PDB file of C-alpha atoms and ligand atoms in Angstrom:
ATOM      1  CA  UNK A   1      14.180  -2.974  39.922  1.00 46.00           C
ATOM      2  CA  UNK A   2      12.740  -2.434  36.445  1.00 50.00           C
ATOM      3  CA  UNK A   3      14.187   1.052  36.213  1.00 55.00           C
ATOM      4  CA  UNK A   4      17.863  -0.005  36.719  1.00 61.00           C
ATOM      5  CA  UNK A   5      17.395  -2.836  34.196  1.00 65.00           C
ATOM      6  CA  UNK A   6      16.238  -0.357  31.718  1.00 66.00           C
ATOM      7  CA  UNK A   7      19.258   1.924  32.297  1.00 68.00           C
ATOM      8  CA  UNK A   8      21.641  -0.996  31.726  1.00 68.00           C
ATOM      9  CA  UNK A   9      19.685  -1.786  28.633  1.00 81.00           C
ATOM     10  CA  UNK A  10      20.107   1.874  27.544  1.00 82.00           C
ATOM     11  CA  UNK A  11      23.843   1.557  27.746  1.00 84.00           C
ATOM     12  CA  UNK A  12      23.977  -1.410  25.330  1.00 83.00           C
ATOM     13  CA  UNK A  13      21.393   0.353  23.195  1.00 82.00           C
ATOM     14  CA  UNK A  14      23.610   3.409  22.944  1.00 86.00           C
ATOM     15  CA  UNK A  15      26.544   1.195  21.913  1.00 87.00           C
ATOM     16  CA  UNK A  16      24.446  -0.660  19.245  1.00 85.00           C
ATOM     17  CA  UNK A  17      23.104   2.617  17.970  1.00 86.00           C
ATOM     18  CA  UNK A  18      26.644   3.850  17.386  1.00 89.00           C
ATOM     19  CA  UNK A  19      28.036   0.603  16.052  1.00 88.00           C
ATOM     20  CA  UNK A  20      25.493   0.084  13.281  1.00 88.00           C
ATOM     21  CA  UNK A  21      24.828   3.818  12.689  1.00 91.00           C
ATOM     22  CA  UNK A  22      24.654   3.500   8.898  1.00 91.00           C
ATOM     23  CA  UNK A  23      21.676   1.085   9.051  1.00 92.00           C
ATOM     24  CA  UNK A  24      19.697   4.232   9.712  1.00 92.00           C
ATOM     25  CA  UNK A  25      16.071   3.388  10.854  1.00 92.00           C
ATOM     26  CA  UNK A  26      16.849  -0.326  11.191  1.00 92.00           C
ATOM     27  CA  UNK A  27      18.057  -0.765  14.758  1.00 89.00           C
ATOM     28  CA  UNK A  28      19.380  -3.915  16.346  1.00 86.00           C
ATOM     29  CA  UNK A  29      16.047  -4.671  17.950  1.00 87.00           C
ATOM     30  CA  UNK A  30      14.191  -4.568  14.678  1.00 92.00           C
ATOM     31  CA  UNK A  31      12.203  -7.744  14.064  1.00 93.00           C
ATOM     32  CA  UNK A  32      14.029 -10.746  12.579  1.00 93.00           C
ATOM     33  CA  UNK A  33      11.164 -10.821  10.038  1.00 96.00           C
ATOM     34  CA  UNK A  34      12.580  -7.897   8.125  1.00 96.00           C
ATOM     35  CA  UNK A  35      12.863  -9.921   4.837  1.00 97.00           C
ATOM     36  CA  UNK A  36       9.213 -10.979   5.094  1.00 97.00           C
ATOM     37  CA  UNK A  37       8.034  -7.474   5.789  1.00 98.00           C
ATOM     38  CA  UNK A  38      10.029  -6.177   2.845  1.00 98.00           C
ATOM     39  CA  UNK A  39       8.474  -8.898   0.669  1.00 98.00           C
ATOM     40  CA  UNK A  40       4.982  -7.876   1.719  1.00 98.00           C
ATOM     41  CA  UNK A  41       5.705  -4.187   1.171  1.00 98.00           C
ATOM     42  CA  UNK A  42       7.050  -4.924  -2.318  1.00 98.00           C
ATOM     43  CA  UNK A  43       3.898  -6.944  -3.136  1.00 98.00           C
ATOM     44  CA  UNK A  44       1.784  -4.058  -1.922  1.00 98.00           C
ATOM     45  CA  UNK A  45       3.930  -1.674  -4.057  1.00 98.00           C
ATOM     46  CA  UNK A  46       3.405  -3.799  -7.134  1.00 98.00           C
ATOM     47  CA  UNK A  47      -0.387  -3.880  -6.383  1.00 98.00           C
ATOM     48  CA  UNK A  48      -0.543  -0.109  -6.051  1.00 98.00           C
ATOM     49  CA  UNK A  49       1.425   0.563  -9.268  1.00 98.00           C
ATOM     50  CA  UNK A  50      -0.830  -1.834 -11.190  1.00 98.00           C
ATOM     51  CA  UNK A  51      -3.795   0.057  -9.685  1.00 98.00           C
ATOM     52  CA  UNK A  52      -2.410   3.421 -10.910  1.00 98.00           C
ATOM     53  CA  UNK A  53      -2.173   2.045 -14.408  1.00 98.00           C
ATOM     54  CA  UNK A  54      -5.653   0.488 -14.247  1.00 98.00           C
ATOM     55  CA  UNK A  55      -7.274   3.726 -13.044  1.00 98.00           C
ATOM     56  CA  UNK A  56      -5.355   5.819 -15.571  1.00 98.00           C
ATOM     57  CA  UNK A  57      -6.476   3.498 -18.444  1.00 98.00           C
ATOM     58  CA  UNK A  58      -9.999   3.701 -17.152  1.00 98.00           C
ATOM     59  CA  UNK A  59      -9.843   7.466 -16.931  1.00 98.00           C
ATOM     60  CA  UNK A  60      -8.682   7.822 -20.544  1.00 98.00           C
ATOM     61  CA  UNK A  61     -11.016   5.253 -22.031  1.00 98.00           C
ATOM     62  CA  UNK A  62     -14.224   5.522 -19.948  1.00 97.00           C
ATOM     63  CA  UNK A  63     -17.305   5.384 -22.114  1.00 97.00           C
ATOM     64  CA  UNK A  64     -21.091   4.894 -21.867  1.00 94.00           C
ATOM     65  CA  UNK A  65     -23.460   5.625 -19.058  1.00 93.00           C
ATOM     66  CA  UNK A  66     -22.068   7.442 -15.968  1.00 94.00           C
ATOM     67  CA  UNK A  67     -18.741   8.273 -17.604  1.00 96.00           C
ATOM     68  CA  UNK A  68     -18.418  11.857 -16.360  1.00 95.00           C
ATOM     69  CA  UNK A  69     -18.756  11.125 -12.670  1.00 95.00           C
ATOM     70  CA  UNK A  70     -16.755   7.916 -12.975  1.00 97.00           C
ATOM     71  CA  UNK A  71     -13.855   9.496 -14.803  1.00 97.00           C
ATOM     72  CA  UNK A  72     -13.413  12.092 -12.032  1.00 97.00           C
ATOM     73  CA  UNK A  73     -13.279   9.242  -9.546  1.00 98.00           C
ATOM     74  CA  UNK A  74     -10.830   7.202 -11.738  1.00 98.00           C
ATOM     75  CA  UNK A  75      -8.486  10.214 -11.875  1.00 98.00           C
ATOM     76  CA  UNK A  76      -8.623  10.820  -8.122  1.00 98.00           C
ATOM     77  CA  UNK A  77      -8.095   7.178  -7.304  1.00 98.00           C
ATOM     78  CA  UNK A  78      -5.065   7.063  -9.693  1.00 98.00           C
ATOM     79  CA  UNK A  79      -3.467   9.967  -7.794  1.00 98.00           C
ATOM     80  CA  UNK A  80      -4.137   8.314  -4.437  1.00 98.00           C
ATOM     81  CA  UNK A  81      -2.844   4.920  -5.508  1.00 98.00           C
ATOM     82  CA  UNK A  82       0.375   6.728  -6.656  1.00 98.00           C
ATOM     83  CA  UNK A  83       0.706   8.367  -3.270  1.00 98.00           C
ATOM     84  CA  UNK A  84       0.232   4.823  -1.686  1.00 98.00           C
ATOM     85  CA  UNK A  85       2.992   3.505  -3.950  1.00 98.00           C
ATOM     86  CA  UNK A  86       5.298   6.309  -2.932  1.00 98.00           C
ATOM     87  CA  UNK A  87       4.705   5.734   0.757  1.00 98.00           C
ATOM     88  CA  UNK A  88       5.431   2.059   0.378  1.00 98.00           C
ATOM     89  CA  UNK A  89       8.555   2.680  -1.634  1.00 98.00           C
ATOM     90  CA  UNK A  90       9.821   5.168   0.873  1.00 98.00           C
ATOM     91  CA  UNK A  91       9.302   2.725   3.682  1.00 98.00           C
ATOM     92  CA  UNK A  92      10.997  -0.063   1.771  1.00 98.00           C
ATOM     93  CA  UNK A  93      14.017   2.205   1.303  1.00 98.00           C
ATOM     94  CA  UNK A  94      14.056   3.162   5.032  1.00 97.00           C
ATOM     95  CA  UNK A  95      14.114  -0.529   5.922  1.00 97.00           C
ATOM     96  CA  UNK A  96      17.173  -1.065   3.685  1.00 96.00           C
ATOM     97  CA  UNK A  97      15.263  -2.816   0.895  1.00 97.00           C
ATOM     98  CA  UNK A  98      14.905  -2.063  -2.789  1.00 98.00           C
ATOM     99  CA  UNK A  99      11.489  -0.855  -4.096  1.00 98.00           C
ATOM    100  CA  UNK A 100      10.858  -3.080  -7.011  1.00 97.00           C
ATOM    101  CA  UNK A 101       9.495  -1.224 -10.068  1.00 97.00           C
ATOM    102  CA  UNK A 102      10.534  -3.475 -12.940  1.00 97.00           C
ATOM    103  CA  UNK A 103       7.380  -3.718 -15.129  1.00 95.00           C
ATOM    104  CA  UNK A 104       8.197  -7.290 -15.990  1.00 94.00           C
ATOM    105  CA  UNK A 105       7.929  -8.283 -12.355  1.00 96.00           C
ATOM    106  CA  UNK A 106       5.093  -5.987 -11.247  1.00 96.00           C
ATOM    107  CA  UNK A 107       2.076  -7.755 -12.852  1.00 93.00           C
ATOM    108  CA  UNK A 108       3.258 -11.136 -11.510  1.00 94.00           C
ATOM    109  CA  UNK A 109       3.677  -9.857  -7.996  1.00 96.00           C
ATOM    110  CA  UNK A 110       0.634  -7.590  -7.722  1.00 95.00           C
ATOM    111  CA  UNK A 111      -2.414  -8.965  -5.836  1.00 94.00           C
ATOM    112  CA  UNK A 112      -4.937  -7.305  -8.107  1.00 91.00           C
ATOM    113  CA  UNK A 113      -5.198  -7.468 -11.871  1.00 91.00           C
ATOM    114  CA  UNK A 114      -4.690  -4.898 -14.623  1.00 95.00           C
ATOM    115  CA  UNK A 115      -7.792  -4.364 -16.651  1.00 96.00           C
ATOM    116  CA  UNK A 116      -8.716  -2.354 -19.733  1.00 96.00           C
ATOM    117  CA  UNK A 117     -11.645  -2.251 -22.141  1.00 96.00           C
ATOM    118  CA  UNK A 118     -15.398  -2.454 -21.728  1.00 96.00           C
ATOM    119  CA  UNK A 119     -17.697   0.307 -20.813  1.00 97.00           C
ATOM    120  CA  UNK A 120     -17.633   2.514 -17.650  1.00 97.00           C
ATOM    121  CA  UNK A 121     -19.797   0.124 -15.676  1.00 97.00           C
ATOM    122  CA  UNK A 122     -17.534  -2.812 -16.369  1.00 97.00           C
ATOM    123  CA  UNK A 123     -14.468  -0.713 -15.381  1.00 97.00           C
ATOM    124  CA  UNK A 124     -16.125   0.293 -12.103  1.00 98.00           C
ATOM    125  CA  UNK A 125     -16.844  -3.323 -11.276  1.00 97.00           C
ATOM    126  CA  UNK A 126     -13.234  -4.450 -12.102  1.00 97.00           C
ATOM    127  CA  UNK A 127     -11.983  -1.553  -9.908  1.00 98.00           C
ATOM    128  CA  UNK A 128     -14.256  -2.563  -7.043  1.00 98.00           C
ATOM    129  CA  UNK A 129     -12.978  -6.203  -7.219  1.00 97.00           C
ATOM    130  CA  UNK A 130      -9.330  -4.902  -7.140  1.00 97.00           C
ATOM    131  CA  UNK A 131     -10.132  -2.639  -4.168  1.00 98.00           C
ATOM    132  CA  UNK A 132     -11.697  -5.478  -2.270  1.00 98.00           C
ATOM    133  CA  UNK A 133      -8.623  -7.656  -2.938  1.00 97.00           C
ATOM    134  CA  UNK A 134      -6.391  -4.793  -1.654  1.00 97.00           C
ATOM    135  CA  UNK A 135      -8.557  -4.381   1.473  1.00 98.00           C
ATOM    136  CA  UNK A 136      -8.193  -7.978   2.480  1.00 97.00           C
ATOM    137  CA  UNK A 137      -4.499  -8.112   1.656  1.00 97.00           C
ATOM    138  CA  UNK A 138      -3.800  -4.972   3.701  1.00 98.00           C
ATOM    139  CA  UNK A 139      -5.844  -6.379   6.597  1.00 98.00           C
ATOM    140  CA  UNK A 140      -3.803  -9.559   6.548  1.00 98.00           C
ATOM    141  CA  UNK A 141      -0.531  -7.664   6.324  1.00 98.00           C
ATOM    142  CA  UNK A 142      -1.518  -5.419   9.293  1.00 98.00           C
ATOM    143  CA  UNK A 143      -2.275  -8.553  11.346  1.00 98.00           C
ATOM    144  CA  UNK A 144       1.063 -10.065  10.441  1.00 98.00           C
ATOM    145  CA  UNK A 145       3.078  -6.878  11.198  1.00 98.00           C
ATOM    146  CA  UNK A 146       1.300  -6.430  14.536  1.00 97.00           C
ATOM    147  CA  UNK A 147       3.712  -4.895  17.011  1.00 96.00           C
ATOM    148  CA  UNK A 148       6.771  -5.847  15.106  1.00 96.00           C
ATOM    149  CA  UNK A 149       7.041  -2.558  13.234  1.00 97.00           C
ATOM    150  CA  UNK A 150       4.592   0.230  14.302  1.00 97.00           C
ATOM    151  CA  UNK A 151       5.608   2.605  11.591  1.00 98.00           C
ATOM    152  CA  UNK A 152       4.960   0.108   8.819  1.00 98.00           C
ATOM    153  CA  UNK A 153       1.703  -0.903  10.455  1.00 98.00           C
ATOM    154  CA  UNK A 154       0.559   2.761  10.608  1.00 98.00           C
ATOM    155  CA  UNK A 155       1.278   3.201   6.864  1.00 98.00           C
ATOM    156  CA  UNK A 156      -0.615   0.014   6.060  1.00 98.00           C
ATOM    157  CA  UNK A 157      -3.510   1.168   8.220  1.00 98.00           C
ATOM    158  CA  UNK A 158      -3.688   4.495   6.417  1.00 98.00           C
ATOM    159  CA  UNK A 159      -3.665   2.805   3.006  1.00 98.00           C
ATOM    160  CA  UNK A 160      -6.335   0.270   4.158  1.00 98.00           C
ATOM    161  CA  UNK A 161      -8.610   3.119   5.266  1.00 98.00           C
ATOM    162  CA  UNK A 162      -8.317   4.795   1.875  1.00 98.00           C
ATOM    163  CA  UNK A 163      -8.894   1.610  -0.044  1.00 98.00           C
ATOM    164  CA  UNK A 164     -12.117   1.160   1.988  1.00 98.00           C
ATOM    165  CA  UNK A 165     -13.191   4.677   0.930  1.00 98.00           C
ATOM    166  CA  UNK A 166     -12.355   3.781  -2.666  1.00 98.00           C
ATOM    167  CA  UNK A 167     -14.509   0.631  -2.508  1.00 98.00           C
ATOM    168  CA  UNK A 168     -17.320   2.690  -1.046  1.00 98.00           C
ATOM    169  CA  UNK A 169     -17.088   5.339  -3.716  1.00 97.00           C
ATOM    170  CA  UNK A 170     -17.217   2.640  -6.446  1.00 98.00           C
ATOM    171  CA  UNK A 171     -20.277   1.046  -4.976  1.00 98.00           C
ATOM    172  CA  UNK A 172     -22.018   4.430  -4.966  1.00 97.00           C
ATOM    173  CA  UNK A 173     -21.126   4.997  -8.659  1.00 97.00           C
ATOM    174  CA  UNK A 174     -22.224   1.500  -9.700  1.00 97.00           C
ATOM    175  CA  UNK A 175     -25.578   1.937  -7.893  1.00 96.00           C
ATOM    176  CA  UNK A 176     -25.983   5.359  -9.490  1.00 93.00           C
ATOM    177  CA  UNK A 177     -25.453   3.984 -13.063  1.00 91.00           C
ATOM    178  CA  UNK A 178     -27.704   0.990 -12.414  1.00 83.00           C
ATOM    179  CA  UNK A 179     -30.608   3.271 -11.331  1.00 81.00           C
TER     180      UNK A 179
HETATM  181 FE1  FE2 B 201      -3.895   2.029  -2.790  1.00 79.95          FE
HETATM  182 FE1  FE2 B 202      -7.725   2.045  -3.918  1.00 79.95          FE
END
C-alpha cells in the first residue's frame, strides 16, 4: 500500500534529516543538478547587479526629451533590480553556494550589457533591450528548474513577472517621448 511505503520512506527521511543537519535547506533528495542551478542563479545575480548600475547611471545622467518621467522610472527600476539581486543572493546562500559579487567577474557573467551615455531616449531603448534579454533568460531558467526546486522556481517566476512590467513601462515611456 502506498501509505506504508511512505511511512517507511519517512523513517529514512528522518534519519537523513538528522545526519546531514548542517546542510540546512539542502536535503538529501535535492536535485543532483545543484551545481547547474547555482551557476544559473549566479548568472542571474550578475545580470541584476549590472542592471542596478545601468539604471543608476541612467538616473543620474538622463537628459533631453522625457527626462523627468524616465528618471523616476530609472530610479524605481534600480531599486527593484537590487531587490532581485538580494533575493537571488539569499537563495544561492541557502543552497550552500557563494553569491558572486566580484566586479571583475560580473560584467563577463551577466546576460545583459552595461550602458551609459546618450540621451534619455537612447537609455530607455538600451534598458528595454536588457529587460527583454532578462525576460527570455528567466523563462529559460524556469523551464530548466521545473519541478526540481519549487522555491527557486517561484523566485525566478516573481522576477520574471517584474521584468515584464519593466519592459512594458519602458515601451510606454519610449512611445510617450516619440509622440
Ligand atoms: Fe531584475
Ligand atoms: Fe528589470
